[in-house]
Amino acid sequence: MLLLFCAFMCPCFWPRGRNVAEQPVLGNDMVSMDSSSSFDTSSKSQKRAGTPRHVPPSPSRFSLSSEISPGPFHVNVSQIAKATHYFSESHKIGEGGFGTVYKAVLPDGRVVAVKRAKKEHFASLRTEFSNEVDLLAKIEHRSLVKLVDYIDQENEKIIITEYVPNGTLREHLDGQHGKILSFSERLEIAIDVAHGLTYLHLYAEKTIIHRDVKSSNILLTENLRAKVADFGFARTSPTDNDQTHISTKVKGTVGYLDPEYYRTYQLTPKSDVFSYGILLLEILSGRRPVDGKKPPSERITVKWAIKIFREGNVQDILDPLRILSLAFRCAANTRVNRPAMKEVVEELWEIRRAYTQSLNHD
Ligand SMILES: *[C@@H]1O[C@H](CO)[C@@H](O)[C@H](O)[C@H]1NC(C)=O
Ligand SMILES: *[C@@H]1O[C@H](CO)[C@@H](O)[C@H](O)[C@H]1NC(C)=O
């Protein structure tokens, strides 16, 4: 049986997109899902398989403490309550199945997002919450949402992260922020996300697999730099070697979910690469990965895009062809055919270089 739920800090926490899509990719079991909901196929505890062959990171390069560095001080509940005007509606910026997100200004002036879990979900949150806190505490990258502090008490579970002011990538693709994103803005966003994921896969203390890469989990700054958010589903992996994997229940979002992972329960960083490929198509086309409003032949964006691509109907919008073919390679059905995130980044750099050059020649 498939037990579906949204995880704390997951998409349900961010304002939802309007179009609720269907779920043809995963069949009829998932009828209650929309394309922006994350899901989870089991309520059982996860177990790990394979031999951990983690190479100890070199201290100079990876000297990341597993302890939280809360900045100049640790906040307590009463300070957070005050900073959010006692969790008032006026400070609310998002709502989800497991809790509410508020914007707040800490006593030291930092603007933060405060994610407060609802009490009735504490039990089911136990692993997601500590998982997210533990992983966020270990990462430090411009393209990843940063943990500021957290409160984990009997009666209060709160995660405080940096506040990223310009909403989600999905909102921007939907035109909810007015201006349509330009090609170079899209390219920069794609590169930022690829940088963040490369860091998680290769340079974090341990390999981290995000497992829920999607446009509603990408937040944009005022300058339209992208930051990957929502680590509630993220997993550390014993190695970055593709041969080994974690056997685990399937979590993710319909439309972005690696079909090989779905079939075999084997999770590797290439599952993020698949989701990234779908995201790249979404960035290029503006279309959701699955759009139930479209005629059946066009419903699944990656299939639709491959068809258009084969027919040679791709509009002459700058240099989408290379990015498209990169997206297709990322979204390959089998992971051996997918590039690593690092190769994706390198190719995007090359595309950017060529694009900048073509602008200068105009
Ligand atoms: C919270 O921290 C503030 C500032 O350090 C302090 O004045 C206050 O007494 C604390 N409140 C509680 C309930 O611990
Ligand atoms: C968000 O992005 C738009 C461009 O789409 C920009 O004009 C605006 O200033 C940004 N900042 C905020 C806070 O909306």
PDB file of C-alpha atoms and ligand atoms in Angstrom, residues 165-166 172 177 179 181 221-222 224, ligand 2:
ATOM      1  CA  PRO A 165      12.559  36.857  -0.692  1.00  0.00           C
ATOM      2  CA  ASN A 166      11.467  36.238  -4.242  1.00  0.00           C
ATOM      3  CA  HIS A 172       8.155  32.782 -11.569  1.00  0.00           C
ATOM      4  CA  HIS A 177       5.895  37.795 -10.136  1.00  0.00           C
ATOM      5  CA  LYS A 179       8.138  39.673 -15.415  1.00  0.00           C
ATOM      6  CA  LEU A 181      12.249  35.134 -16.891  1.00  0.00           C
ATOM      7  CA  THR A 221      16.626  35.804  -4.248  1.00  0.00           C
ATOM      8  CA  GLU A 222      16.048  39.412  -5.197  1.00  0.00           C
ATOM      9  CA  LEU A 224      17.088  35.892  -9.137  1.00  0.00           C
TER      10      LEU A 224
HETATM   11  C1  LIG B   2      11.681  39.519  -7.627  1.00  0.00           C
HETATM   12  O1  LIG B   2      11.977  39.371  -8.999  1.00  0.00           O
HETATM   13  C2  LIG B   2      11.522  40.413  -9.846  1.00  0.00           C
HETATM   14  C3  LIG B   2      11.881  40.058 -11.239  1.00  0.00           C
HETATM   15  O2  LIG B   2      11.088  39.002 -11.674  1.00  0.00           O
HETATM   16  C4  LIG B   2      12.101  41.730  -9.402  1.00  0.00           C
HETATM   17  O3  LIG B   2      11.603  42.763 -10.209  1.00  0.00           O
HETATM   18  C5  LIG B   2      11.772  41.968  -7.947  1.00  0.00           C
HETATM   19  O4  LIG B   2      12.355  43.142  -7.501  1.00  0.00           O
HETATM   20  C6  LIG B   2      12.266  40.800  -7.125  1.00  0.00           C
HETATM   21  N1  LIG B   2      12.096  40.998  -5.694  1.00  0.00           N
HETATM   22  C7  LIG B   2      10.985  40.815  -4.992  1.00  0.00           C
HETATM   23  C8  LIG B   2      11.127  40.987  -3.527  1.00  0.00           C
HETATM   24  O5  LIG B   2       9.909  40.515  -5.473  1.00  0.00           O
END
